[in-house]
XYZ file of C-alpha atoms in Angstrom:
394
model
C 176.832 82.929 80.217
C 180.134 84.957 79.584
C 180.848 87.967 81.697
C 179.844 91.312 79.111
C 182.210 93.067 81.450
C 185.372 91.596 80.839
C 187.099 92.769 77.440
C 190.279 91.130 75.609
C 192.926 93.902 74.541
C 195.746 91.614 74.923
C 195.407 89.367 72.205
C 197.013 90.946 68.990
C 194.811 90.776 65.936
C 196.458 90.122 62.816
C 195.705 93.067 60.151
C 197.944 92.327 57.832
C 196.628 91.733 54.662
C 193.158 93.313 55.416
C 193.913 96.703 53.538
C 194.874 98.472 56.604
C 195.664 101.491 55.796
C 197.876 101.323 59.040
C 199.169 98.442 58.601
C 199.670 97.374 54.499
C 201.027 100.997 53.282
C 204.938 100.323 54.515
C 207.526 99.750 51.256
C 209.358 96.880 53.079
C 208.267 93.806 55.304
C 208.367 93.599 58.583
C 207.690 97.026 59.702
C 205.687 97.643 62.984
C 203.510 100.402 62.389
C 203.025 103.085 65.476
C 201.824 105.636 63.511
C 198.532 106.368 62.388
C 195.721 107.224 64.326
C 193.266 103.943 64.613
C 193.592 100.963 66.929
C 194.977 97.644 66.835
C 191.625 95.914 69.212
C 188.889 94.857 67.844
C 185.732 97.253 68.510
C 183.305 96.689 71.241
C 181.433 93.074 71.092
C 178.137 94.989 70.808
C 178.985 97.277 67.869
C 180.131 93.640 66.195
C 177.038 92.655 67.436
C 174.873 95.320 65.429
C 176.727 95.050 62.320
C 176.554 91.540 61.942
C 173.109 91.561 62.465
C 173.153 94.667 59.794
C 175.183 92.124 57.621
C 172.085 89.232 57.926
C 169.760 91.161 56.497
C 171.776 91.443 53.019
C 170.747 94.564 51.780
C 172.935 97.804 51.879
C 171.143 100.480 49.715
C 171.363 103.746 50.107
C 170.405 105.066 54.291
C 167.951 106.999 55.784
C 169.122 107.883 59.260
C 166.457 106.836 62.121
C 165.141 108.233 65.267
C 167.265 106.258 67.185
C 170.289 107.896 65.455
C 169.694 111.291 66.635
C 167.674 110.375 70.119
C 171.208 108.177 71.301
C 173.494 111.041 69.787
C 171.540 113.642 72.126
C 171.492 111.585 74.849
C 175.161 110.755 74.765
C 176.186 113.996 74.689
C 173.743 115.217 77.216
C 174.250 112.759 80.023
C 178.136 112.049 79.376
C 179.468 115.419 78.537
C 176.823 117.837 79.489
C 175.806 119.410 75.988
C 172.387 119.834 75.430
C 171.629 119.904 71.514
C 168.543 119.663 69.920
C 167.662 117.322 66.903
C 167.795 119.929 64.223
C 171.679 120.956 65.878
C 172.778 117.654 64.783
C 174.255 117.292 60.668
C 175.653 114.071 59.903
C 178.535 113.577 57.020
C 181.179 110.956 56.162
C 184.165 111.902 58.568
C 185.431 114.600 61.027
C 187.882 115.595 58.323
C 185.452 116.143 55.705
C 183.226 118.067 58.574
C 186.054 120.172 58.885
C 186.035 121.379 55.902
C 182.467 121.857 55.032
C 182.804 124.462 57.811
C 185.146 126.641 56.583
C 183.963 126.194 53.020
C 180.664 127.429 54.424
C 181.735 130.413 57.343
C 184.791 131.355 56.020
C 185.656 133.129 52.705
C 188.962 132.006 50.574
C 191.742 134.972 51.817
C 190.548 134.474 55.232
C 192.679 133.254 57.886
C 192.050 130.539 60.218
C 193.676 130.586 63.842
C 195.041 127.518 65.178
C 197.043 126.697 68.159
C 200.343 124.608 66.665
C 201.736 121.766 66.531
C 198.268 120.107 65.626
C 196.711 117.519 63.673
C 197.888 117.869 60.107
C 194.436 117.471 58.363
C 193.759 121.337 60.148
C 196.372 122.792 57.205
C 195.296 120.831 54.174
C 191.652 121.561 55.307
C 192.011 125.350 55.648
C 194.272 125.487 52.673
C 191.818 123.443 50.168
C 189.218 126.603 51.078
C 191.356 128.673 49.816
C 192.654 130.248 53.572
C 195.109 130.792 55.267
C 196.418 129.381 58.259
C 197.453 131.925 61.208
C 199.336 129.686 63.654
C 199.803 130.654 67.630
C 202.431 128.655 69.065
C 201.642 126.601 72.007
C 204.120 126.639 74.896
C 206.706 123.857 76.042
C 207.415 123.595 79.307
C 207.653 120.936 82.294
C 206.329 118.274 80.081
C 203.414 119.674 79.327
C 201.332 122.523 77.149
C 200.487 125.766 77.616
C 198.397 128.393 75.648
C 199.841 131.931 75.309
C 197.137 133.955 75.577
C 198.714 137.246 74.719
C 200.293 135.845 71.534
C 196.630 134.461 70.666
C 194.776 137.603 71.152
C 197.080 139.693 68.633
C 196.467 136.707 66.592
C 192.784 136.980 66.844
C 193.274 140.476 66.451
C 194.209 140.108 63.058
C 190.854 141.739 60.839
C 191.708 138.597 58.050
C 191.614 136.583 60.918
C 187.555 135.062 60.679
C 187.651 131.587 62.604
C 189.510 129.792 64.978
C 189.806 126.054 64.433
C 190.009 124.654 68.108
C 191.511 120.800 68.811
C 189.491 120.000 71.818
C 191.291 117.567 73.386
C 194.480 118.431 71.555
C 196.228 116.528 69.240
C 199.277 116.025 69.236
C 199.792 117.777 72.711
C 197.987 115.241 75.158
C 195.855 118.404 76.617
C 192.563 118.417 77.783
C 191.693 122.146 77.849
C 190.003 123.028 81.102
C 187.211 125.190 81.543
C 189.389 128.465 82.673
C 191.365 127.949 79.391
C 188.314 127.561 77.136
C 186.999 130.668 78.254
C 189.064 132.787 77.744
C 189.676 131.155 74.325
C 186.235 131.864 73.930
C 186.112 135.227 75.603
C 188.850 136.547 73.238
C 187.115 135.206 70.196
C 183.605 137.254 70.803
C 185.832 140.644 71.260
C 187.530 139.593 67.946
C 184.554 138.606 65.721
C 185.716 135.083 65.421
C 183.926 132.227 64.710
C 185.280 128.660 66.525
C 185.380 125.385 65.269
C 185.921 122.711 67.554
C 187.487 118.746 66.482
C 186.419 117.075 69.338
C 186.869 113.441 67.941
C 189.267 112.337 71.103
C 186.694 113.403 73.269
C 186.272 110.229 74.759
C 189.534 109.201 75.654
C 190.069 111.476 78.445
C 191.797 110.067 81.856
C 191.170 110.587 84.817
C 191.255 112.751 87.282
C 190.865 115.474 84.175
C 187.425 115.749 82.169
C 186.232 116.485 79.056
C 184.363 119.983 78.116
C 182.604 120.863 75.326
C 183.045 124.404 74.286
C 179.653 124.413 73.760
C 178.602 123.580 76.602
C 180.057 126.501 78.469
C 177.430 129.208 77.694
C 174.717 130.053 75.470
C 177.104 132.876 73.945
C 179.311 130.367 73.382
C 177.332 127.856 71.969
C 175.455 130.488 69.462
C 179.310 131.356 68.172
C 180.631 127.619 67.235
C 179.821 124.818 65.479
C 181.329 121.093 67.084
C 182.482 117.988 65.415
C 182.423 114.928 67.191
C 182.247 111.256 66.321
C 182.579 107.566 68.143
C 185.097 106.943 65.426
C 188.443 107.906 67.427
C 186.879 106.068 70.886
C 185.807 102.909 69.261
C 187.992 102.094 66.699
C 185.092 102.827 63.692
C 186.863 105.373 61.487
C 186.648 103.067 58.377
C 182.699 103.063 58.917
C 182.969 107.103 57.863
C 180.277 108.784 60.111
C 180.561 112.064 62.126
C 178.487 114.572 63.222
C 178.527 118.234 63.179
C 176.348 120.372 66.290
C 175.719 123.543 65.190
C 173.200 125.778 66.892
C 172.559 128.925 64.478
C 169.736 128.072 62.043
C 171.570 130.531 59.196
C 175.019 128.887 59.854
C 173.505 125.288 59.882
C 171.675 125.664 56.458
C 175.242 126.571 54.783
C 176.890 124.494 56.759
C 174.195 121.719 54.906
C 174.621 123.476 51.876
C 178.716 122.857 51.992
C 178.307 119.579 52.977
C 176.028 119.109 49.840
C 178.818 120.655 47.279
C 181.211 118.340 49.012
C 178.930 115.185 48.368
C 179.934 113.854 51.577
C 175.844 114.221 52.597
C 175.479 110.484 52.274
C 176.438 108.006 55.025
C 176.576 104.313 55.036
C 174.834 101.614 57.208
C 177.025 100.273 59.367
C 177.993 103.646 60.642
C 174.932 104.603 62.032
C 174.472 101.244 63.142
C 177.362 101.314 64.962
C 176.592 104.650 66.291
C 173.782 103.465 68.211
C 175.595 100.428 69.823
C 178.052 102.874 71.033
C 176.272 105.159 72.121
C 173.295 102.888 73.837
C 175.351 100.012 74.983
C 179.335 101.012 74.918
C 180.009 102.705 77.267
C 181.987 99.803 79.754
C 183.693 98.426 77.282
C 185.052 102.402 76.752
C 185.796 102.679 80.098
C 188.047 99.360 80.066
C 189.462 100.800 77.227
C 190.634 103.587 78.897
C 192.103 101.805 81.976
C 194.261 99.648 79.486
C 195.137 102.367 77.158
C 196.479 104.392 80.560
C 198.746 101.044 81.567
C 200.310 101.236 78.322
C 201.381 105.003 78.430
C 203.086 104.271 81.990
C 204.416 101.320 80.482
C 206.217 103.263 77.634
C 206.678 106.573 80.425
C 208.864 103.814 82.195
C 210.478 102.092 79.592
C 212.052 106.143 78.376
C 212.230 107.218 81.455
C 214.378 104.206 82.479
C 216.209 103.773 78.756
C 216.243 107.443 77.568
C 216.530 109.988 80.259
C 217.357 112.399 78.138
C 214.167 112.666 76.230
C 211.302 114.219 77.407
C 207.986 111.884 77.531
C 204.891 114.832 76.946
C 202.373 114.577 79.816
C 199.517 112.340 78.631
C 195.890 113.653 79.338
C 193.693 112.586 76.689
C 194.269 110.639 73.278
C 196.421 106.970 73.064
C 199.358 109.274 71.332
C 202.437 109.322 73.050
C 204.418 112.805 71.950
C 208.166 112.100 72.317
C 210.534 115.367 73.058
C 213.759 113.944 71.105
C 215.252 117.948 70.868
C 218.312 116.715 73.148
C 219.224 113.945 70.058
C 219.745 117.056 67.506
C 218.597 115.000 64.856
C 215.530 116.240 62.492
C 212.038 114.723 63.382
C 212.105 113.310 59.531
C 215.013 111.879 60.017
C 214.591 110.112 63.512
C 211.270 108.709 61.413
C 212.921 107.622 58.312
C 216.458 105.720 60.587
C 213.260 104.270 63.122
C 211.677 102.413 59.729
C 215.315 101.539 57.821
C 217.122 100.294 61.022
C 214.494 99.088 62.935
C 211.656 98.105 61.572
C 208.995 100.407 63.175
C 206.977 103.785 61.746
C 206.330 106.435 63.554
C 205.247 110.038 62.815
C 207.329 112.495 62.680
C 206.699 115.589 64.868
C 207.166 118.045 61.043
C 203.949 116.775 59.954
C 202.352 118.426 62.781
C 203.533 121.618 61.988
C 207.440 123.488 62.274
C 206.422 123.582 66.062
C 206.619 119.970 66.106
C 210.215 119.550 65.029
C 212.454 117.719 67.096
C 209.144 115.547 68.623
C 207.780 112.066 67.516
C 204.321 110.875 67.382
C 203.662 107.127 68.988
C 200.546 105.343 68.793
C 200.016 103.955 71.897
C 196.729 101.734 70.870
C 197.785 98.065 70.552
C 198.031 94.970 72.795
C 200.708 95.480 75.390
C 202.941 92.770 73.739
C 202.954 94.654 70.771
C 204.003 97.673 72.100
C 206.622 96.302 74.039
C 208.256 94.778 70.921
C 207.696 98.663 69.493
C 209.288 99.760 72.270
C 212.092 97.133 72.094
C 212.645 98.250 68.535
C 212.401 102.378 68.627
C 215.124 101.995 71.604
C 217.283 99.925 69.281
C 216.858 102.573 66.455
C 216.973 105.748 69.016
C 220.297 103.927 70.194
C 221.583 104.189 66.682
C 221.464 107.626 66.684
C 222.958 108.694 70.178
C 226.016 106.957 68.720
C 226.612 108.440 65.916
């Protein structure tokens, strides 16, 4: 019998043609797409597993979510992170994303302001915005390669009496962080003196390298747990955001029911089959295929750390702890984030993000998805040197 245990990354899957989202939305052939958020390896052998036996049986009404949904959800989170939740913590909808925003449509009121640490994920603006709030942005610190929270700055932030909720990126996106315990508290700490209520996107959870760890803000204290509501989902980790399943733990009975009752309005209360399905599988059976995951995904940030650090000296490769985003400091170049993206696709052929989309804090600083089989990224690599190259010249 073939060894469970031993995982292909390396050989490059063609999704061209597949509606990709990724990888069919680029105006001109050819272009190697580095940008958005999913991965280029096929999910883990027992997730195909489950939804091809899903697929068998033929039928895909509408779902009624089992037992075994919830009981492998608690259990996941209880053994591999720590968080104990309870059955009736646990509300499922179609997407982190739409979670989001089912939150602040329920907890916040439109002419609030939401508190976020910037740059960060770009779905936190057009989901605070669509609720009619306003976003309240504390600057994260640059320095040595690495982020840093200004605590000061945050708590005359939080200070702010329009100031109701504070929408936490736990591990950060696009900064690499993993928060550590010291930091959360005092996150947290600052938010009960305030009056504010924290939301927490923890959908890289999983991808966290070692020697760092993971912690759920939750999971800290009761306090804290009774003052936040989590959003989590296998989507990011196994490469299942198309399925559309996420969950949202939330421990206050009053919060939860209009936290239900948002979701409701939103009619994003339904989920799909193979979701859940694959849920289970990852959540039961995933976890080595994960943790090979991880190993390869670290091997290909050293391999592009070396390939700038040995090419580019001049630009600043952000310290990766969690995530399979590489953030690129390109300041030295003096050339706009937008257009370092826009000369990277015309010249040579590959997409990235631009570090704008992220938030003003993010100009001057590319986003590179680091998720693909290493041959692929080194032809990415090959070609964002070639188009960087372009620009030092000029």
């Amino acid at each position: 019998m073939p060894d469970k245990t031993i995982f292909d990354f390396d050989t490059p899957v063609n999704r061209r043609g597949s509606n990709s989202y990724k990888w069919d939305s680029a105006d001109c052939d050819g272009v190697l797409p580095m940008w958005v958020a999913d991965m280029d390896f096929k999910t883990a052998p027992v997730i195909v597993e489950a939804l091809q036996k899903r697929v068998a049986h033929g039928v895909f009404g509408y779902t009624h979510v089992p037992d075994e949904y919830f009981n492998a959800t608690i259990d996941w989170e209880a053994t591999r992170h720590g968080l104990r939740i309870s059955r009736e913590e646990i509300l499922y909808t179609s997407g982190v994303v739409p979670a989001l925003s089912a939150v602040i449509k329920a907890l916040a009121k439109p002419g609030d302001k939401v508190l976020v640490l910037t740059p960060v994920y770009n779905c936190f603006y057009s989901s605070i915005r669509n609720n009619g709030c306003e976003v309240d942005s504390c600057p994260l610190v640059y320095a040595d390669g690495t982020y840093h929270i200004d605590f000061e700055s945050f708590e005359r932030h939080a200070s702010d009496s329009r100031t109701t909720m504070f929408l936490l990126c736990n591990p950060h996106n696009p900064a690499c962080r993993v928060w550590t315990e010291d930091e959360l508290r005092r996150l947290g700490d600052i938010c009960l003196r305030h009056g504010l209520k924290v939301l927490s996107d923890d959908i890289h959870c999983e991808l966290v390298y070692p020697p760092l760890h993971y912690t759920p803000f939750a999971s800290l204290s009761e306090k804290f747990k009774a003052n936040s509501v989590t959003c989590a989902s296998p989507s990011k980790a196994f490469n299942t955001a198309g399925l559309q399943l996420a969950n949202i733990f939330v421990s206050d009975p009053e919060w939860r029911a209009a936290i239900d009752k948002a979701i409701n309005i939103n009619e994003v209360c339904d989920v799909n089959p193979f979701g859940v399905e694959a849920l289970i599988a990852a959540y039961r059976e995933g976890l080595p295929w994960l943790e090979a995951l991880k190993k390869y995904l670290w091997e290909n940030y050293e391999t592009a750390r070396r390939f700038f650090a040995d090419n580019f000296p001049m630009l600043t490769v952000t310290r990766l702890e969690a995530t399979y985003l590489l953030w690129l400091d390109c300041r030295s170049l003096g050339v706009p984030s937008a257009e370092i993206e826009a000369r990277l696709i015309d010249n040579a052929k590959v997409w990235v993000n631009a570090g704008t989309m992220y938030g003003p804090e993010g100009e001057g600083f590319i986003r590179i998805n680091l998720a693909c089989p290493r041959s692929v990224l080194v032809e990415g690599l090959h070609r964002i040197g070639r188009g960087l190259s372009t620009l030092i010249q000029v």
